[in-house]
GROMACS .gro file of C-alpha atoms in nm:
model
  265
    1MET     CA    1   1.960   1.700   8.830
    2ASN     CA    2   1.900   1.330   8.884
    3ILE     CA    3   2.054   1.056   8.673
    4HIS     CA    4   1.738   1.006   8.464
    5SER     CA    5   1.713   1.375   8.372
    6LEU     CA    6   2.082   1.384   8.283
    7ALA     CA    7   2.042   1.081   8.059
    8ALA     CA    8   1.746   1.244   7.883
    9VAL     CA    9   1.948   1.561   7.815
   10ILE     CA   10   2.242   1.361   7.681
   11LEU     CA   11   2.009   1.163   7.452
   12LEU     CA   12   1.848   1.484   7.325
   13LEU     CA   13   2.185   1.640   7.250
   14TYR     CA   14   2.303   1.325   7.076
   15CYS     CA   15   1.995   1.303   6.856
   16GLY     CA   16   2.002   1.674   6.778
   17ASN     CA   17   2.356   1.646   6.646
   18ALA     CA   18   2.299   1.325   6.452
   19VAL     CA   19   2.461   1.313   6.109
   20GLY     CA   20   2.211   1.316   5.820
   21ASP     CA   21   2.168   1.039   5.566
   22PRO     CA   22   2.430   1.110   5.294
   23LEU     CA   23   2.229   0.931   5.024
   24ALA     CA   24   1.912   1.123   5.111
   25GLU     CA   25   2.103   1.453   5.111
   26ALA     CA   26   2.257   1.374   4.771
   27SER     CA   27   1.916   1.279   4.633
   28GLU     CA   28   1.769   1.603   4.766
   29ALA     CA   29   2.040   1.804   4.590
   30PHE     CA   30   1.978   1.611   4.267
   31ALA     CA   31   1.602   1.670   4.286
   32ALA     CA   32   1.670   2.041   4.333
   33LYS     CA   33   1.895   2.030   4.022
   34ASN     CA   34   2.199   2.131   4.225
   35TYR     CA   35   2.392   1.883   4.018
   36ALA     CA   36   2.748   1.983   4.107
   37ASP     CA   37   2.666   1.952   4.475
   38ALA     CA   38   2.476   1.628   4.415
   39TYR     CA   39   2.767   1.477   4.223
   40GLN     CA   40   3.010   1.562   4.500
   41ARG     CA   41   2.778   1.414   4.761
   42TYR     CA   42   2.718   1.092   4.565
   43SER     CA   43   3.094   1.062   4.508
   44SER     CA   44   3.164   1.081   4.880
   45ILE     CA   45   2.929   0.794   4.968
   46GLU     CA   46   3.107   0.474   5.061
   47ASN     CA   47   2.965   0.123   5.088
   48ASP     CA   48   2.633   0.208   4.923
   49LYS     CA   49   2.461  -0.127   4.888
   50THR     CA   50   2.160   0.009   4.692
   51GLY     CA   51   2.343   0.111   4.375
   52GLU     CA   52   2.181   0.456   4.390
   53ALA     CA   53   2.510   0.648   4.422
   54CYS     CA   54   2.664   0.471   4.123
   55TYR     CA   55   2.343   0.506   3.922
   56TYR     CA   56   2.313   0.881   3.969
   57ARG     CA   57   2.683   0.936   3.900
   58GLY     CA   58   2.619   0.744   3.577
   59VAL     CA   59   2.322   0.964   3.491
   60MET     CA   60   2.514   1.286   3.553
   61ASN     CA   61   2.813   1.165   3.350
   62GLN     CA   62   2.581   1.065   3.067
   63GLN     CA   63   2.383   1.390   3.065
   64GLY     CA   64   2.664   1.629   3.152
   65TRP     CA   65   2.484   1.747   3.466
   66GLY     CA   66   2.715   1.905   3.723
   67LYS     CA   67   3.022   1.800   3.524
   68ILE     CA   68   3.149   1.751   3.171
   69ALA     CA   69   2.969   1.463   2.999
   70ASP     CA   70   3.170   1.140   2.998
   71ILE     CA   71   2.982   0.846   2.845
   72PRO     CA   72   3.250   0.580   2.910
   73ALA     CA   73   3.253   0.686   3.277
   74ALA     CA   74   2.871   0.671   3.279
   75ALA     CA   75   2.889   0.313   3.156
   76LYS     CA   76   3.130   0.218   3.436
   77PHE     CA   77   2.908   0.371   3.702
   78TYR     CA   78   2.603   0.196   3.557
   79GLN     CA   79   2.798  -0.131   3.568
   80CYS     CA   80   2.871  -0.065   3.935
   81ALA     CA   81   2.499  -0.014   4.002
   82VAL     CA   82   2.400  -0.316   3.791
   83ALA     CA   83   2.626  -0.534   4.002
   84LEU     CA   84   2.409  -0.428   4.297
   85GLY     CA   85   2.087  -0.517   4.113
   86HIS     CA   86   1.977  -0.162   4.021
   87SER     CA   87   1.709  -0.196   3.750
   88ARG     CA   88   1.720   0.164   3.620
   89ALA     CA   89   2.096   0.130   3.574
   90MET     CA   90   2.030  -0.192   3.380
   91HIS     CA   91   1.795  -0.003   3.149
   92ASN     CA   92   2.037   0.284   3.092
   93LEU     CA   93   2.338   0.060   3.042
   94ALA     CA   94   2.134  -0.150   2.797
   95GLY     CA   95   2.072   0.168   2.599
   96LEU     CA   96   2.444   0.238   2.580
   97TYR     CA   97   2.518  -0.115   2.457
   98HIS     CA   98   2.227  -0.090   2.212
   99ARG     CA   99   2.365   0.229   2.055
  100GLY     CA  100   2.732   0.152   2.106
  101SER     CA  101   2.768   0.473   2.307
  102GLY     CA  102   3.063   0.476   2.546
  103VAL     CA  103   3.097   0.100   2.503
  104THR     CA  104   3.138  -0.139   2.213
  105GLN     CA  105   2.796  -0.205   2.062
  106ASP     CA  106   2.661  -0.538   2.185
  107LEU     CA  107   2.297  -0.606   2.100
  108ALA     CA  108   2.294  -0.936   2.289
  109MET     CA  109   2.416  -0.765   2.605
  110ALA     CA  110   2.158  -0.490   2.555
  111ARG     CA  111   1.879  -0.750   2.533
  112GLU     CA  112   2.009  -0.930   2.842
  113LEU     CA  113   2.011  -0.610   3.046
  114TYR     CA  114   1.670  -0.499   2.918
  115THR     CA  115   1.534  -0.842   3.006
  116ARG     CA  116   1.681  -0.835   3.357
  117ALA     CA  117   1.535  -0.488   3.416
  118ALA     CA  118   1.196  -0.586   3.270
  119ASN     CA  119   1.186  -0.891   3.495
  120GLN     CA  120   1.240  -0.656   3.789
  121GLY     CA  121   0.939  -0.450   3.682
  122SER     CA  122   1.084  -0.191   3.443
  123ALA     CA  123   0.804  -0.104   3.200
  124LYS     CA  124   1.047   0.105   2.994
  125SER     CA  125   1.272  -0.197   2.940
  126ALA     CA  126   0.975  -0.416   2.850
  127HIS     CA  127   0.867  -0.152   2.597
  128ARG     CA  128   1.215  -0.148   2.446
  129LEU     CA  129   1.217  -0.528   2.416
  130GLY     CA  130   0.886  -0.508   2.233
  131LEU     CA  131   1.043  -0.271   1.982
  132ILE     CA  132   1.346  -0.497   1.941
  133PHE     CA  133   1.136  -0.800   1.854
  134PHE     CA  134   0.890  -0.600   1.642
  135GLN     CA  135   1.170  -0.453   1.432
  136GLY     CA  136   1.394  -0.761   1.430
  137ASP     CA  137   1.673  -0.551   1.578
  138GLY     CA  138   1.956  -0.801   1.618
  139VAL     CA  139   1.707  -1.088   1.649
  140GLU     CA  140   1.462  -1.266   1.424
  141ARG     CA  141   1.143  -1.064   1.396
  142ASP     CA  142   0.886  -1.205   1.637
  143PHE     CA  143   0.547  -1.034   1.668
  144VAL     CA  144   0.431  -1.273   1.940
  145ARG     CA  145   0.719  -1.182   2.169
  146ALA     CA  146   0.675  -0.815   2.080
  147ARG     CA  147   0.310  -0.839   2.186
  148GLN     CA  148   0.402  -1.013   2.512
  149TRP     CA  149   0.659  -0.751   2.607
  150TRP     CA  150   0.433  -0.461   2.510
  151GLN     CA  151   0.149  -0.613   2.709
  152GLN     CA  152   0.376  -0.631   3.014
  153ALA     CA  153   0.494  -0.274   2.957
  154PHE     CA  154   0.139  -0.144   2.913
  155GLU     CA  155   0.025  -0.314   3.232
  156GLY     CA  156   0.328  -0.157   3.401
  157GLY     CA  157   0.221   0.194   3.299
  158GLU     CA  158   0.401   0.254   2.967
  159ALA     CA  159   0.121   0.422   2.770
  160ASP     CA  160   0.291   0.415   2.428
  161SER     CA  161   0.310   0.036   2.453
  162GLY     CA  162  -0.069   0.045   2.435
  163TYR     CA  163  -0.052   0.225   2.102
  164ASN     CA  164   0.185  -0.040   1.969
  165LEU     CA  165  -0.034  -0.320   2.103
  166GLY     CA  166  -0.328  -0.166   1.921
  167ILE     CA  167  -0.132  -0.179   1.595
  168LEU     CA  168  -0.067  -0.551   1.644
  169PHE     CA  169  -0.432  -0.628   1.717
  170LYS     CA  170  -0.554  -0.405   1.434
  171ARG     CA  171  -0.325  -0.571   1.179
  172GLY     CA  172  -0.336  -0.921   1.325
  173LEU     CA  173   0.038  -0.939   1.389
  174GLY     CA  174   0.135  -1.199   1.648
  175THR     CA  175  -0.233  -1.237   1.736
  176PRO     CA  176  -0.563  -1.288   1.553
  177PRO     CA  177  -0.702  -0.958   1.419
  178ASP     CA  178  -0.921  -0.785   1.677
  179ALA     CA  179  -1.018  -0.432   1.576
  180ASP     CA  180  -1.248  -0.388   1.876
  181ASN     CA  181  -0.968  -0.473   2.117
  182ALA     CA  182  -0.729  -0.243   1.930
  183LEU     CA  183  -0.975   0.044   1.964
  184GLU     CA  184  -1.029  -0.020   2.336
  185ILE     CA  185  -0.654  -0.036   2.399
  186TRP     CA  186  -0.603   0.291   2.209
  187ARG     CA  187  -0.879   0.456   2.411
  188THR     CA  188  -0.717   0.345   2.737
  189ALA     CA  189  -0.367   0.444   2.623
  190ALA     CA  190  -0.500   0.782   2.506
  191ARG     CA  191  -0.643   0.850   2.852
  192ARG     CA  192  -0.308   0.754   3.002
  193GLY     CA  193  -0.135   1.020   2.793
  194SER     CA  194   0.003   0.846   2.482
  195GLY     CA  195   0.005   1.105   2.204
  196HIS     CA  196   0.020   0.834   1.937
  197ALA     CA  197  -0.282   0.658   2.087
  198GLN     CA  198  -0.467   0.989   2.115
  199ASN     CA  199  -0.414   1.045   1.745
  200ALA     CA  200  -0.517   0.688   1.656
  201TYR     CA  201  -0.831   0.710   1.868
  202GLY     CA  202  -0.911   1.050   1.719
  203SER     CA  203  -0.874   0.903   1.369
  204ALA     CA  204  -1.118   0.622   1.455
  205LEU     CA  205  -1.369   0.879   1.582
  206MET     CA  206  -1.321   1.097   1.277
  207ASN     CA  207  -1.368   0.812   1.029
  208GLY     CA  208  -1.623   0.608   1.223
  209ASP     CA  209  -1.378   0.316   1.216
  210GLY     CA  210  -1.524   0.057   1.455
  211ILE     CA  211  -1.704   0.328   1.650
  212ALA     CA  212  -1.975   0.584   1.577
  213ALA     CA  213  -1.827   0.886   1.401
  214ASP     CA  214  -1.795   1.180   1.640
  215PRO     CA  215  -1.608   1.478   1.492
  216VAL     CA  216  -1.641   1.680   1.813
  217ALA     CA  217  -1.467   1.409   2.020
  218ALA     CA  218  -1.220   1.347   1.737
  219TYR     CA  219  -1.119   1.714   1.743
  220ALA     CA  220  -1.069   1.701   2.118
  221TRP     CA  221  -0.841   1.396   2.098
  222PHE     CA  222  -0.645   1.545   1.807
  223ARG     CA  223  -0.590   1.855   2.017
  224ALA     CA  224  -0.458   1.637   2.300
  225ALA     CA  225  -0.228   1.450   2.061
  226ALA     CA  226  -0.100   1.777   1.913
  227GLY     CA  227  -0.019   1.892   2.265
  228SER     CA  228   0.179   1.568   2.308
  229GLY     CA  229   0.393   1.659   2.005
  230ILE     CA  230   0.219   1.460   1.730
  231SER     CA  231   0.238   1.704   1.440
  232VAL     CA  232  -0.008   1.525   1.211
  233ALA     CA  233  -0.271   1.554   1.485
  234GLN     CA  234  -0.261   1.933   1.455
  235ILE     CA  235  -0.339   1.902   1.084
  236ASN     CA  236  -0.623   1.661   1.159
  237ALA     CA  237  -0.765   1.898   1.421
  238GLU     CA  238  -0.760   2.191   1.179
  239LEU     CA  239  -0.935   1.988   0.907
  240ILE     CA  240  -1.216   1.890   1.145
  241TRP     CA  241  -1.243   2.244   1.284
  242GLN     CA  242  -1.306   2.387   0.939
  243ALA     CA  243  -1.588   2.136   0.881
  244LEU     CA  244  -1.767   2.211   1.210
  245GLY     CA  245  -2.037   2.470   1.251
  246PRO     CA  246  -2.016   2.739   1.524
  247GLU     CA  247  -2.216   2.539   1.780
  248ALA     CA  248  -2.015   2.222   1.720
  249GLN     CA  249  -1.692   2.423   1.742
  250GLU     CA  250  -1.793   2.546   2.088
  251GLN     CA  251  -1.870   2.188   2.193
  252ALA     CA  252  -1.537   2.074   2.054
  253LEU     CA  253  -1.347   2.335   2.254
  254GLN     CA  254  -1.530   2.237   2.571
  255ARG     CA  255  -1.456   1.868   2.509
  256ALA     CA  256  -1.090   1.942   2.442
  257ASP     CA  257  -1.061   2.142   2.766
  258SER     CA  258  -1.231   1.860   2.958
  259ILE     CA  259  -0.988   1.603   2.822
  260GLN     CA  260  -0.690   1.825   2.903
  261ARG     CA  261  -0.809   1.854   3.264
  262GLU     CA  262  -0.847   1.477   3.288
  263LEU     CA  263  -0.499   1.420   3.148
  264ALA     CA  264  -0.349   1.672   3.391
  265GLN     CA  265  -0.482   1.488   3.695
   0.00000   0.00000   0.00000
C-alpha cells in the first residue's frame, strides 16, 4: 500500500469514528421527548456559546420534563441563556418576572426582556407587549403602542395579534376608526389560524357587518373557530345551522371542510 492509500484509509477511519455534535444529539433527544436523556445531555455540554443548552434546561425545569419541576432553577438557566443573547429565553424569563413565578415579580424587568426579545424578532414577545400596553399592565394604558407592537407581532406571524389589531381599528383605539381594515385583518388572521379572528369574521358574515351577509360562509368560519377552542363559535354555528335549509346545509359542510383543509396546509 502506497503512502497516499494509507493516508486515505487513516482519514476514513478518523472520520468514521468522529464524535457527534453534543448539542445536536441533545436536541434530537428533546424532539423525541426523551426528556431525561435530553436533560442529561444538555447538562454535560460545556462552553455552549449559543445559549441553547441553558435555554432547554430552563424549559425542562419549568415544565417538569425529565425531572421534577423547579421554577427558580428554570429562571437561573434562562438567565444564563439571556446572557448569551437567546431570544426565546428572554421571552420565557420575562413571563416568570411578569407572573412573579420563581423570581420576585418585576414588571419593568418583564417589559425590558420582552422588548429585547421582540427587537430580535420574537413575535410572541411583541404580542405580549401589545397586551401590556392595551391593558395598562404596570404602565400607563397606551393604545398607540399596543397597536404598534401588535402590528409587529402580526407581521411576524402571530395570528391572534391580528384579531387584537382588528379590535383597535374597529373601535378606533390608538388609530382612526377603520371598519374595512378591521374586517380585512380579521379575514387574514382567520386564514392564519386565529380562532378569535375566525369567530369575528364569521360574526361579520352572519350579520352582514361591512360585508355581504353569507350564512353558509359564516357557518364554516364558526366551525373553524369552534375547532380552535372558541366555545361561543360552536353556539353560533348551531344557530346558523338550524336556520339553513337542506341544500344550504350541504354547502355549509362543504365550505367548512374546504376551510379546514386550507388551515391544515
